[in-house]
Amino acid sequence: MLRIVKQLQREKCDCGREHTLTIREIILESGAIYKLKNVLEKVELDGNACIICDRNTDVAAASAVSQVLNSEEKVVLDFPEVHADEKSTQFVLDQMGTPDYLIAVGAGTIHDITRYCAHERGIPFISIPTAPSVDGFVSTVCAMTFRGAKVTTPGIAPIAVIADTDIFADAPKQLIASGVGDILGKYTALSDWRIAHLVTGEYLCEKVYGVMEQALHEAVSAIDDVARGKHSACEKLMYALLLSGVAMQMIGNSRPASGAEHHMSHLWETAVINPPIDALHGEKVGVATALVSQVYHGIGVGKSIVPRDYHPLSDEEIDRIFKNTAEDIRRENGRDMLLDVDVDAIAQHYDEIKKIIAKIPQPQEIREMLGKVGAPQTLSDLGLSDDILEDTKKYSPYIRRRLTLMRLKKLFDVAN
């Protein structure tokens, strides 16, 4: 995997930009944790380490990591439920002492807590993922819940990733299914990126895009074997998730991996149009991907684009819908980006847009893939009512200042 990363990280890419990457070593194989000391030498890390884990990942991997390091410095988040919030981060900061670096042993939540604390202390960290559940292991930002609201805060990316197949392939099935949902979301995320590039000229790196497409297809081809618990298939899933994170690092934002499907997931997380739900990130993304696919395929069967009047959301509507997050939504959106989009450009590229949409699996295909690994397939599977569907489609595009086809469709109707 590191070979592909180094190929992408050239001094000057064909896209005209210089891609930067802070991660220096990635090992993805059986028995990887037993190469930990070699990795530390390669990335020139020495001194005292502190392992961050929860009670489950302590048993699954952290104890073995302690043995490899011959160190007992460890903070175990032994809570009934561990969240990336003020309680967890303060607990770690209070308990960790003064280590030279941290080691995150866990899934997405443990990594967000660790990267936040590493950033606060100004020290590096090593990633040891225990489940192929999300693509955020090498993220440079933290997805946190502070004062009950979902926020993105500065963090640091790991200096190295050590993904041991023997550990993450035996993760709980729900976590593995979450990873499948997150990967399936790349179908719509990549389509959104390509369409925005066509319509507005938004920057797109063809090499990063191509590598992401290949990783997506390889992971999808392994879903049947992931469902059977085959380690080699789970390794392909982890490979795709890690590469997705690397792509985001190299582009400098989440554009290669996050589109309309993530906006729906984030809207549900704010619990402004629905009650709070206790679902994993990838579970929500998987369900949202099927919903976005249905909308996009509806756009893809028309004969032409018909412009329609568009009016940005009023302050009154923003307050009514987004409630306590209204100010965040106003800050995020600023001047409504659709006011600067030429509808004629959408019509001009409509045939190309339809070809892009055709590459997205139909919603039923997406649900079948989710079903194979036991992931939620519908809103009701997440504990949500179908009554929120229209509001989800209408308001989720405003969650992030990012152009997606879901947002663009507010400018036009499709003539059949």
Coordinates of C-alpha atoms in Angstrom, one line a residue:
M1 CA 0.0 0.0 0.0
L2 CA 2.8 2.4 0.8
R3 CA 4.1 2.0 -2.7
I4 CA 0.8 3.4 -4.1
V5 CA 0.9 6.3 -1.6
K6 CA 4.5 7.2 -2.6
Q7 CA 3.5 7.1 -6.3
L8 CA 0.8 9.6 -5.6
Q9 CA 3.0 11.8 -3.4
R10 CA 5.3 13.1 -6.1
E11 CA 6.8 16.5 -6.2
K12 CA 4.4 17.6 -8.9
C13 CA 1.3 15.7 -9.9
D14 CA -0.2 15.9 -13.3
C15 CA -3.0 17.9 -11.7
G16 CA -0.6 20.7 -11.1
R17 CA -0.6 20.5 -7.3
E18 CA 2.0 19.2 -4.9
H19 CA 0.4 16.6 -2.7
T20 CA 1.6 16.5 0.9
L21 CA 1.3 13.6 3.3
T22 CA 2.3 13.4 7.0
I23 CA 2.0 9.7 7.3
R24 CA 5.3 8.0 6.9
E25 CA 4.7 4.3 7.2
I26 CA 1.7 1.9 6.6
I27 CA 1.8 -1.8 7.4
L28 CA -1.3 -3.8 6.5
E29 CA -0.7 -7.6 7.0
S30 CA -1.1 -10.5 9.3
G31 CA 1.1 -10.1 12.5
A32 CA 1.7 -6.4 11.8
I33 CA 1.8 -5.4 15.4
Y34 CA 5.0 -7.4 15.9
K35 CA 6.7 -5.0 13.6
L36 CA 5.9 -2.1 15.9
K37 CA 9.4 -1.6 17.1
N38 CA 10.8 -1.6 13.5
V39 CA 8.2 1.0 12.6
L40 CA 9.2 3.2 15.5
E41 CA 12.8 3.1 14.3
K42 CA 11.7 4.0 10.7
V43 CA 9.7 7.0 11.8
E44 CA 12.3 8.0 14.4
L45 CA 10.1 7.8 17.4
D46 CA 11.6 7.0 20.8
G47 CA 10.9 7.7 24.4
N48 CA 7.8 6.7 26.4
A49 CA 4.6 5.7 24.7
C50 CA 1.1 5.7 26.2
I51 CA -1.6 3.4 24.7
I52 CA -5.1 4.7 24.4
C53 CA -7.9 2.1 24.3
D54 CA -11.2 1.1 25.6
R55 CA -12.0 -2.1 27.6
N56 CA -12.8 -4.1 24.5
T57 CA -9.8 -3.0 22.4
D58 CA -7.6 -3.5 25.5
V59 CA -8.5 -7.2 25.3
A60 CA -8.4 -7.4 21.5
A61 CA -5.0 -5.7 20.9
A62 CA -3.7 -3.2 23.5
S63 CA -2.4 -5.9 25.9
A64 CA -0.5 -7.5 23.0
V65 CA 0.9 -4.0 22.0
S66 CA 2.0 -3.5 25.7
Q67 CA 3.9 -6.8 25.5
V68 CA 5.6 -5.8 22.3
L69 CA 6.7 -2.5 23.8
N70 CA 7.4 -4.0 27.2
S71 CA 5.5 -1.1 28.6
E72 CA 2.5 -0.8 30.9
E73 CA 1.7 2.9 30.2
K74 CA -1.9 2.7 29.1
V75 CA -5.1 4.7 29.5
V76 CA -8.2 2.4 29.3
L77 CA -11.5 4.2 28.8
D78 CA -13.5 1.8 30.9
F79 CA -16.9 3.5 30.4
P80 CA -20.2 1.8 29.6
E81 CA -20.2 3.8 26.3
V82 CA -17.2 5.7 25.0
H83 CA -17.8 8.8 22.9
A84 CA -15.4 11.3 21.4
D85 CA -16.5 14.1 23.8
E86 CA -15.3 16.3 26.7
K87 CA -15.6 13.5 29.2
S88 CA -13.3 11.1 27.3
T89 CA -10.7 13.6 26.2
Q90 CA -10.4 15.1 29.7
F91 CA -10.1 11.6 31.2
V92 CA -7.2 10.8 28.8
L93 CA -5.5 14.1 29.3
D94 CA -5.7 13.7 33.0
Q95 CA -4.5 10.0 33.0
M96 CA -1.8 9.9 30.3
G97 CA 1.0 11.6 32.1
T98 CA 3.8 13.1 30.0
P99 CA 4.5 10.5 27.2
D100 CA 6.5 11.3 24.1
Y101 CA 3.9 9.9 21.8
L102 CA 0.5 8.1 21.9
I103 CA -0.7 4.9 20.4
A104 CA -4.4 4.7 19.4
V105 CA -5.6 1.1 19.7
G106 CA -9.3 1.0 18.6
A107 CA -11.8 2.0 16.0
G108 CA -13.0 5.5 14.9
T109 CA -13.9 6.9 18.3
I110 CA -10.6 5.9 20.0
H111 CA -8.7 7.5 17.1
D112 CA -10.6 10.8 17.4
I113 CA -10.0 10.9 21.1
T114 CA -6.3 10.1 20.6
R115 CA -5.7 12.6 17.7
Y116 CA -7.4 15.3 19.7
C117 CA -5.3 14.7 22.8
A118 CA -2.1 14.3 20.7
H119 CA -2.9 17.7 19.1
E120 CA -3.5 19.3 22.5
R121 CA -0.2 18.0 23.8
G122 CA 1.7 18.6 20.6
I123 CA 3.0 15.1 20.3
P124 CA 2.7 12.4 17.5
F125 CA 0.7 9.3 17.6
I126 CA 0.6 5.8 16.0
S127 CA -2.6 4.2 14.7
I128 CA -3.4 0.6 15.3
P129 CA -7.0 0.1 14.0
T130 CA -8.9 -2.8 15.5
A131 CA -11.8 -2.8 13.1
P132 CA -12.3 -1.8 9.4
S133 CA -15.1 0.4 10.4
V134 CA -14.4 3.9 9.0
D135 CA -12.0 5.7 6.7
G136 CA -10.9 8.3 9.3
F137 CA -7.9 6.5 10.8
V138 CA -5.5 8.9 9.0
S139 CA -7.6 12.0 9.3
T140 CA -6.1 15.3 10.2
V141 CA -9.3 16.5 12.0
C142 CA -11.4 15.1 14.9
A143 CA -15.1 14.4 14.7
M144 CA -16.2 15.3 18.3
T145 CA -19.3 15.9 20.3
F146 CA -18.9 18.9 22.5
R147 CA -21.8 20.4 24.6
G148 CA -24.1 17.9 22.8
A149 CA -23.3 19.2 19.3
K150 CA -21.3 17.5 16.5
V151 CA -18.2 19.6 15.7
T152 CA -15.0 19.1 13.7
T153 CA -11.9 20.2 15.6
P154 CA -8.2 20.4 14.6
G155 CA -6.2 17.2 15.2
I156 CA -3.1 15.5 13.8
A157 CA -2.8 12.5 11.5
P158 CA -0.9 9.5 12.7
I159 CA 2.7 9.3 11.8
A160 CA 2.3 5.6 11.0
V161 CA -0.5 3.0 10.7
I162 CA -0.1 -0.6 11.8
A163 CA -3.1 -2.6 10.7
D164 CA -2.9 -6.2 11.8
T165 CA -5.3 -8.4 9.8
D166 CA -5.4 -11.0 12.6
I167 CA -6.9 -8.3 14.9
F168 CA -9.2 -6.2 12.7
A169 CA -10.6 -9.1 10.7
D170 CA -12.0 -10.6 14.0
A171 CA -13.7 -7.4 15.0
P172 CA -17.4 -7.5 15.8
K173 CA -19.5 -7.9 12.7
Q174 CA -21.4 -4.6 13.3
L175 CA -18.1 -2.7 13.0
I176 CA -17.1 -4.5 9.8
A177 CA -20.5 -3.8 8.4
S178 CA -20.1 -0.1 9.2
G179 CA -16.9 -0.1 7.2
V180 CA -18.8 -1.5 4.2
G181 CA -21.4 1.2 4.5
D182 CA -18.7 3.9 4.6
I183 CA -17.0 2.4 1.5
L184 CA -20.2 2.2 -0.5
G185 CA -20.6 5.9 0.2
K186 CA -17.7 6.5 -2.2
Y187 CA -19.9 5.7 -5.2
T188 CA -21.9 8.9 -4.6
A189 CA -19.1 11.0 -3.1
L190 CA -16.9 10.4 -6.2
S191 CA -19.8 11.1 -8.5
D192 CA -20.5 14.4 -6.7
W193 CA -16.8 15.4 -7.0
R194 CA -16.8 14.6 -10.8
I195 CA -20.1 16.4 -11.4
A196 CA -18.9 19.5 -9.5
H197 CA -15.7 19.5 -11.6
L198 CA -17.7 19.3 -14.8
V199 CA -20.2 22.1 -13.9
T200 CA -18.0 24.6 -12.1
G201 CA -14.4 23.6 -12.8
E202 CA -13.8 22.7 -9.2
Y203 CA -10.4 21.1 -8.7
L204 CA -10.1 17.4 -9.2
C205 CA -7.0 15.2 -9.2
E206 CA -7.4 12.4 -11.8
K207 CA -4.8 10.2 -10.1
V208 CA -6.3 10.4 -6.7
Y209 CA -9.8 9.9 -8.2
G210 CA -8.6 6.8 -10.2
V211 CA -6.9 5.2 -7.2
M212 CA -10.1 5.8 -5.1
E213 CA -12.2 4.2 -7.8
Q214 CA -10.0 1.1 -8.0
A215 CA -9.9 0.7 -4.2
L216 CA -13.7 1.0 -4.1
H217 CA -14.2 -1.6 -6.7
E218 CA -11.8 -4.0 -5.1
A219 CA -13.5 -3.6 -1.7
V220 CA -17.0 -4.1 -3.3
S221 CA -15.8 -7.3 -5.1
A222 CA -14.8 -8.7 -1.7
I223 CA -18.2 -8.1 0.0
D224 CA -19.4 -11.7 -0.3
D225 CA -16.2 -12.9 1.4
V226 CA -16.3 -10.1 4.0
A227 CA -19.7 -11.5 4.9
R228 CA -18.2 -14.9 5.3
G229 CA -15.5 -13.5 7.6
K230 CA -12.6 -14.2 5.3
H231 CA -9.5 -12.4 6.5
S232 CA -8.2 -11.6 3.0
A233 CA -11.5 -9.9 2.1
C234 CA -11.4 -7.8 5.4
E235 CA -7.9 -6.8 4.4
K236 CA -9.2 -5.5 1.1
L237 CA -11.9 -3.5 3.0
M238 CA -9.3 -2.0 5.4
Y239 CA -7.0 -1.2 2.4
A240 CA -9.8 0.8 0.7
L241 CA -10.7 2.6 4.0
L242 CA -7.0 3.5 4.6
L243 CA -6.5 4.7 1.0
S244 CA -9.6 6.8 1.3
G245 CA -8.1 8.5 4.3
V246 CA -4.8 9.0 2.5
A247 CA -6.7 10.5 -0.5
M248 CA -8.3 13.1 1.8
Q249 CA -5.0 14.0 3.3
M250 CA -3.4 14.5 -0.1
I251 CA -6.3 16.6 -1.4
G252 CA -6.4 18.6 1.8
N253 CA -10.1 18.0 2.6
S254 CA -12.7 15.2 2.5
R255 CA -13.9 15.8 -1.0
P256 CA -12.7 12.4 -2.4
A257 CA -14.7 10.5 0.2
S258 CA -17.6 12.6 1.3
G259 CA -20.6 13.9 -0.6
A260 CA -24.4 14.0 -0.4
E261 CA -24.5 10.7 1.5
H262 CA -22.3 12.1 4.3
H263 CA -24.4 15.3 4.5
M264 CA -27.5 13.2 5.2
S265 CA -25.6 11.3 7.9
H266 CA -24.4 14.5 9.5
L267 CA -27.9 16.0 9.4
W268 CA -29.3 13.0 11.3
E269 CA -26.4 13.3 13.8
T270 CA -27.5 16.8 14.7
A271 CA -31.0 15.4 15.6
V272 CA -32.8 18.6 14.4
I273 CA -35.3 16.8 12.2
N274 CA -35.2 13.5 14.0
P275 CA -34.7 12.1 17.5
P276 CA -31.1 11.1 18.4
I277 CA -30.1 7.7 17.1
D278 CA -27.4 5.4 18.3
A279 CA -26.0 4.2 15.0
L280 CA -22.4 3.9 13.8
H281 CA -21.1 6.4 11.2
G282 CA -20.8 3.8 8.4
E283 CA -24.3 2.5 9.1
K284 CA -25.8 5.9 8.5
V285 CA -23.7 6.5 5.5
G286 CA -24.7 3.2 3.9
V287 CA -28.5 3.9 4.3
A288 CA -27.9 7.5 3.0
T289 CA -26.0 6.2 0.0
A290 CA -29.1 4.1 -1.1
L291 CA -31.3 7.2 -0.7
V292 CA -28.9 9.4 -2.7
S293 CA -28.7 6.8 -5.4
Q294 CA -32.4 6.8 -5.8
V295 CA -32.5 10.6 -6.2
Y296 CA -29.6 10.6 -8.7
H297 CA -30.9 7.8 -10.8
G298 CA -34.2 9.8 -11.0
I299 CA -32.1 12.7 -12.4
G300 CA -30.3 10.3 -14.8
V301 CA -33.3 9.2 -16.8
G302 CA -34.5 12.6 -18.1
K303 CA -34.2 14.0 -21.6
S304 CA -33.2 17.5 -20.7
I305 CA -32.7 20.0 -17.8
V306 CA -35.2 22.7 -17.2
P307 CA -34.1 25.6 -15.0
R308 CA -36.3 26.7 -12.1
D309 CA -36.3 29.6 -9.7
Y310 CA -34.1 29.1 -6.7
H311 CA -34.2 31.1 -3.5
P312 CA -31.7 30.5 -0.7
L313 CA -33.0 29.5 2.7
S314 CA -34.3 32.4 4.7
D315 CA -33.0 33.1 8.2
E316 CA -36.5 32.2 9.5
E317 CA -36.3 28.7 7.8
I318 CA -32.8 28.1 9.0
D319 CA -33.8 28.9 12.6
R320 CA -36.9 26.7 12.3
I321 CA -35.2 23.6 10.9
F322 CA -31.7 23.7 12.3
K323 CA -32.6 25.0 15.8
N324 CA -29.6 25.2 18.1
T325 CA -27.2 24.6 15.1
A326 CA -28.7 27.5 13.0
E327 CA -25.7 29.8 13.6
D328 CA -23.3 27.0 12.6
I329 CA -25.3 26.5 9.4
R330 CA -25.2 30.2 8.6
R331 CA -21.4 30.3 9.1
E332 CA -20.8 27.2 7.1
N333 CA -22.8 28.4 4.1
G334 CA -22.0 32.1 4.0
R335 CA -23.2 33.3 0.6
D336 CA -25.2 30.5 -0.9
M337 CA -22.9 28.8 -3.4
L338 CA -25.8 28.0 -5.8
L339 CA -26.1 31.7 -6.6
D340 CA -22.8 31.5 -8.4
V341 CA -23.7 28.3 -10.4
D342 CA -24.6 28.7 -14.1
V343 CA -27.6 26.4 -14.8
D344 CA -26.7 26.4 -18.5
A345 CA -23.5 24.5 -17.5
I346 CA -25.6 21.8 -15.9
A347 CA -27.6 21.5 -19.1
Q348 CA -24.5 21.5 -21.3
H349 CA -23.0 18.6 -19.4
Y350 CA -26.2 16.7 -18.8
D351 CA -25.2 13.7 -21.0
E352 CA -21.9 13.4 -19.2
I353 CA -23.7 13.7 -15.8
K354 CA -26.0 10.9 -16.8
K355 CA -23.0 8.6 -17.6
I356 CA -21.6 9.4 -14.2
I357 CA -24.9 8.5 -12.5
A358 CA -25.1 5.3 -14.5
K359 CA -21.9 4.0 -12.7
I360 CA -23.6 4.3 -9.3
P361 CA -25.4 1.1 -8.3
Q362 CA -29.1 1.2 -8.1
P363 CA -30.5 1.7 -4.6
Q364 CA -31.7 -1.9 -4.3
E365 CA -28.2 -3.1 -5.3
I366 CA -26.7 -1.0 -2.5
R367 CA -29.2 -2.3 0.0
E368 CA -28.5 -5.9 -1.1
M369 CA -24.8 -5.3 -0.5
L370 CA -25.5 -3.8 2.9
G371 CA -27.8 -6.7 3.7
K372 CA -25.0 -9.3 2.9
V373 CA -23.0 -8.0 5.8
G374 CA -25.9 -7.4 8.1
A375 CA -25.8 -3.6 7.9
P376 CA -28.9 -1.4 8.2
Q377 CA -30.6 -0.8 4.8
T378 CA -33.4 1.7 5.4
L379 CA -34.3 4.6 7.6
S380 CA -36.4 2.3 9.8
D381 CA -33.4 0.1 10.3
L382 CA -31.7 3.1 11.8
G383 CA -34.7 3.8 14.0
L384 CA -35.8 6.7 11.9
S385 CA -39.2 7.4 10.4
D386 CA -39.8 7.6 6.7
D387 CA -41.5 11.0 7.5
I388 CA -38.1 12.7 7.6
L389 CA -37.1 11.6 4.1
E390 CA -38.2 14.8 2.2
D391 CA -36.7 17.1 4.8
T392 CA -33.5 15.0 4.7
K393 CA -33.2 15.5 0.9
K394 CA -34.2 19.2 1.2
Y395 CA -31.9 20.3 4.1
S396 CA -29.0 18.0 4.2
P397 CA -27.1 19.8 1.4
Y398 CA -26.7 22.8 3.7
I399 CA -24.8 20.8 6.3
R400 CA -21.5 21.5 4.5
R401 CA -20.4 24.1 2.0
R402 CA -19.8 21.6 -0.7
L403 CA -21.4 21.3 -4.2
T404 CA -23.2 18.0 -4.7
L405 CA -25.7 16.9 -7.3
M406 CA -28.2 16.9 -4.4
R407 CA -27.6 20.6 -4.0
L408 CA -27.4 21.3 -7.7
K409 CA -30.8 19.8 -8.3
K410 CA -32.4 22.7 -6.5
L411 CA -31.7 24.7 -9.6
F412 CA -33.5 22.5 -12.2
D413 CA -36.2 20.0 -13.0
V414 CA -35.8 17.1 -15.3
A415 CA -37.9 16.9 -18.4
N416 CA -38.9 13.3 -19.4

